[in-house]
Amino acid sequence: MINPIDTAAVIRDGGAVGQYPGQIHEGVGWWLGACFVITAKASRLAVAHDGHPVSTEFADRLCRGAINAEHYACAVRYLGWQPEEELLTELRIREEPGAWLSSETTGDVTTVRIRLYTAQGTLLDNINGLAAIRSLIDQDRVPRPVNSRAKGTIEPWPRAPTAGGRS
């Protein structure tokens, strides 16, 4: 495995959390996206972030991992910069799993948090998928695409027009 992490320390609290750089790196986003798709058996996934530049990079990697997960051809709806509450509303309406990414910088240290949710909007835990994801990463069994036809897509989230016809 290139750039291994301490999965027990990082893959926790509903997804992943760690100091960047150091405990966590962008590849963890890719790994989580791919592993989440196969453990959830997801054909659709919604992803949003808090707008922080580090969150944006990790979200991009998570999306790319999700669309490259074995044969699932997952369609990722990329909501971009949205509050976590907006993502949770979308998950409940569309009944699809999702991920919300946030980062906080204090001095030279940035803490990255990736929260993974079931289609019902429940945060992942060791019973509903997090332990399986941790195990896949521990064993260097992060899923890869089986062929180019099995690759999914990243779809930008179309904003609904607001009052007055502007979005």
Short mmCIF file of C-alpha atoms in Angstrom, two decimals:
data_model
loop_
_atom_site.label_atom_id
_atom_site.label_comp_id
_atom_site.label_asym_id
_atom_site.label_seq_id
_atom_site.Cartn_x
_atom_site.Cartn_y
_atom_site.Cartn_z
CA MET A 1 0.00 0.00 0.00
CA ILE A 2 1.33 3.42 -0.94
CA ASN A 3 1.12 5.92 1.95
CA PRO A 4 -0.42 3.64 4.59
CA ILE A 5 -2.36 5.19 7.47
CA ASP A 6 -3.17 4.12 11.01
CA THR A 7 -6.73 2.99 10.21
CA ALA A 8 -7.69 2.54 13.87
CA ALA A 9 -6.78 6.18 14.54
CA VAL A 10 -8.16 7.67 11.31
CA ILE A 11 -11.18 5.56 10.24
CA ARG A 12 -13.56 6.43 13.08
CA ASP A 13 -16.30 8.82 14.17
CA GLY A 14 -18.56 8.10 11.20
CA GLY A 15 -15.87 8.12 8.51
CA ALA A 16 -12.36 9.49 8.79
CA VAL A 17 -10.71 12.23 10.79
CA GLY A 18 -7.09 13.25 11.06
CA GLN A 19 -4.45 15.93 10.81
CA TYR A 20 -3.35 16.90 7.32
CA PRO A 21 -0.61 16.44 6.42
CA GLY A 22 0.47 13.66 8.70
CA GLN A 23 -2.28 11.33 9.85
CA ILE A 24 -4.40 11.62 6.73
CA HIS A 25 -3.72 12.31 3.03
CA GLU A 26 -5.81 12.87 -0.11
CA GLY A 27 -5.63 9.20 -1.04
CA VAL A 28 -7.79 8.42 1.99
CA GLY A 29 -10.63 10.26 0.24
CA TRP A 30 -10.24 7.96 -2.79
CA TRP A 31 -10.10 4.87 -0.59
CA LEU A 32 -13.21 5.87 1.36
CA GLY A 33 -15.18 6.64 -1.79
CA ALA A 34 -14.37 3.28 -3.39
CA CYS A 35 -14.84 1.23 -0.22
CA PHE A 36 -18.07 3.03 0.72
CA VAL A 37 -19.63 2.30 -2.68
CA ILE A 38 -18.95 -1.43 -2.48
CA THR A 39 -19.86 -1.87 1.20
CA ALA A 40 -23.09 0.11 0.71
CA LYS A 41 -23.66 -1.51 -2.71
CA ALA A 42 -24.39 2.01 -3.93
CA SER A 43 -25.34 2.87 -7.47
CA ARG A 44 -25.75 6.54 -6.42
CA LEU A 45 -23.87 8.68 -3.91
CA ALA A 46 -24.14 12.36 -2.94
CA VAL A 47 -21.05 14.34 -1.89
CA ALA A 48 -20.74 17.85 -0.41
CA HIS A 49 -18.10 19.85 1.48
CA ASP A 50 -17.64 23.01 3.55
CA GLY A 51 -15.70 24.99 0.90
CA HIS A 52 -12.31 24.79 2.60
CA PRO A 53 -9.59 24.19 -0.05
CA VAL A 54 -8.43 20.98 1.65
CA SER A 55 -12.01 19.69 1.91
CA THR A 56 -12.49 20.43 -1.78
CA GLU A 57 -9.44 18.35 -2.74
CA PHE A 58 -10.48 15.44 -0.50
CA ALA A 59 -14.05 15.60 -1.92
CA ASP A 60 -12.67 15.42 -5.46
CA ARG A 61 -10.65 12.33 -4.55
CA LEU A 62 -13.63 10.72 -2.79
CA CYS A 63 -15.78 11.26 -5.92
CA ARG A 64 -13.11 9.74 -8.15
CA GLY A 65 -12.76 6.72 -5.87
CA ALA A 66 -16.53 6.21 -5.84
CA ILE A 67 -16.83 6.16 -9.63
CA ASN A 68 -13.99 3.63 -9.88
CA ALA A 69 -15.36 1.05 -7.45
CA GLU A 70 -15.37 -2.36 -9.13
CA HIS A 71 -18.47 -2.94 -11.30
CA TYR A 72 -20.86 -0.53 -9.53
CA ALA A 73 -20.71 2.31 -12.11
CA CYS A 74 -21.76 4.63 -9.30
CA ALA A 75 -23.33 7.95 -10.28
CA VAL A 76 -21.97 10.55 -7.86
CA ARG A 77 -24.03 13.71 -7.40
CA TYR A 78 -21.48 16.37 -6.50
CA LEU A 79 -23.22 19.08 -4.49
CA GLY A 80 -20.01 21.07 -3.96
CA TRP A 81 -19.99 23.65 -1.18
CA GLN A 82 -23.12 23.00 0.89
CA PRO A 83 -24.02 22.91 4.58
CA GLU A 84 -24.12 19.42 6.05
CA GLU A 85 -27.85 19.89 6.69
CA GLU A 86 -28.45 20.38 2.95
CA LEU A 87 -26.67 17.12 2.19
CA LEU A 88 -28.70 15.27 4.82
CA THR A 89 -31.94 16.66 3.37
CA GLU A 90 -30.91 15.45 -0.10
CA LEU A 91 -30.02 12.00 1.23
CA ARG A 92 -33.41 11.56 2.88
CA ILE A 93 -35.33 12.83 -0.16
CA ARG A 94 -33.46 10.70 -2.70
CA GLU A 95 -32.75 7.77 -0.38
CA GLU A 96 -29.09 7.53 -1.33
CA PRO A 97 -25.93 7.39 0.80
CA GLY A 98 -23.58 10.35 0.98
CA ALA A 99 -20.43 11.96 2.29
CA TRP A 100 -19.79 15.39 3.82
CA LEU A 101 -16.25 16.73 4.14
CA SER A 102 -14.98 19.53 6.34
CA SER A 103 -11.62 20.95 7.35
CA GLU A 104 -10.47 23.28 10.08
CA THR A 105 -7.08 24.96 10.13
CA THR A 106 -5.45 26.13 13.34
CA GLY A 107 -1.93 27.49 12.86
CA ASP A 108 -0.06 25.03 10.62
CA VAL A 109 -2.40 22.12 11.33
CA THR A 110 -5.49 21.27 9.30
CA THR A 111 -7.90 18.68 10.65
CA VAL A 112 -9.92 16.90 7.97
CA ARG A 113 -13.21 15.18 8.74
CA ILE A 114 -15.06 12.94 6.29
CA ARG A 115 -18.52 11.90 7.44
CA LEU A 116 -20.23 8.99 5.68
CA TYR A 117 -24.01 8.60 5.81
CA THR A 118 -26.43 5.81 4.95
CA ALA A 119 -29.36 6.43 2.60
CA GLN A 120 -31.46 7.16 5.70
CA GLY A 121 -29.04 9.90 6.80
CA THR A 122 -27.53 7.84 9.61
CA LEU A 123 -23.83 8.30 10.30
CA LEU A 124 -21.82 5.15 9.60
CA ASP A 125 -20.56 3.21 12.57
CA ASN A 126 -18.81 -0.11 13.07
CA ILE A 127 -22.08 -2.03 12.67
CA ASN A 128 -23.42 -0.41 9.49
CA GLY A 129 -20.28 -0.29 7.36
CA LEU A 130 -17.37 1.54 8.96
CA ALA A 131 -15.66 -1.62 10.27
CA ALA A 132 -15.89 -3.20 6.80
CA ILE A 133 -14.33 -0.10 5.21
CA ARG A 134 -11.54 -0.07 7.80
CA SER A 135 -10.89 -3.75 7.15
CA LEU A 136 -10.66 -3.28 3.36
CA ILE A 137 -8.14 -0.46 3.80
CA ASP A 138 -6.16 -2.41 6.45
CA GLN A 139 -5.87 -5.38 4.10
CA ASP A 140 -4.99 -3.17 1.09
CA ARG A 141 -8.14 -4.39 -0.66
CA VAL A 142 -9.39 -1.00 -1.84
CA PRO A 143 -11.60 -1.83 -4.83
CA ARG A 144 -10.52 -0.96 -8.32
CA PRO A 145 -12.58 -0.79 -11.50
CA VAL A 146 -13.00 -4.03 -13.38
CA ASN A 147 -13.10 -2.29 -16.80
CA SER A 148 -13.75 1.11 -18.37
CA ARG A 149 -17.45 0.34 -18.97
CA ALA A 150 -17.91 -0.18 -15.23
CA LYS A 151 -16.72 3.35 -14.46
CA GLY A 152 -19.33 5.64 -12.93
CA THR A 153 -19.95 9.34 -13.46
CA ILE A 154 -19.71 12.54 -11.47
CA GLU A 155 -22.78 14.68 -11.99
CA PRO A 156 -22.85 18.32 -10.90
CA TRP A 157 -25.79 19.12 -8.66
CA PRO A 158 -28.34 21.24 -10.50
CA ARG A 159 -29.51 24.02 -8.25
CA ALA A 160 -33.23 24.69 -8.26
CA PRO A 161 -34.16 28.26 -9.29
CA THR A 162 -34.97 30.56 -6.39
CA ALA A 163 -37.81 33.10 -6.27
CA GLY A 164 -37.50 35.48 -9.19
CA GLY A 165 -36.10 32.78 -11.49
CA ARG A 166 -32.42 33.16 -10.50
CA SER A 167 -30.29 30.42 -9.08
#
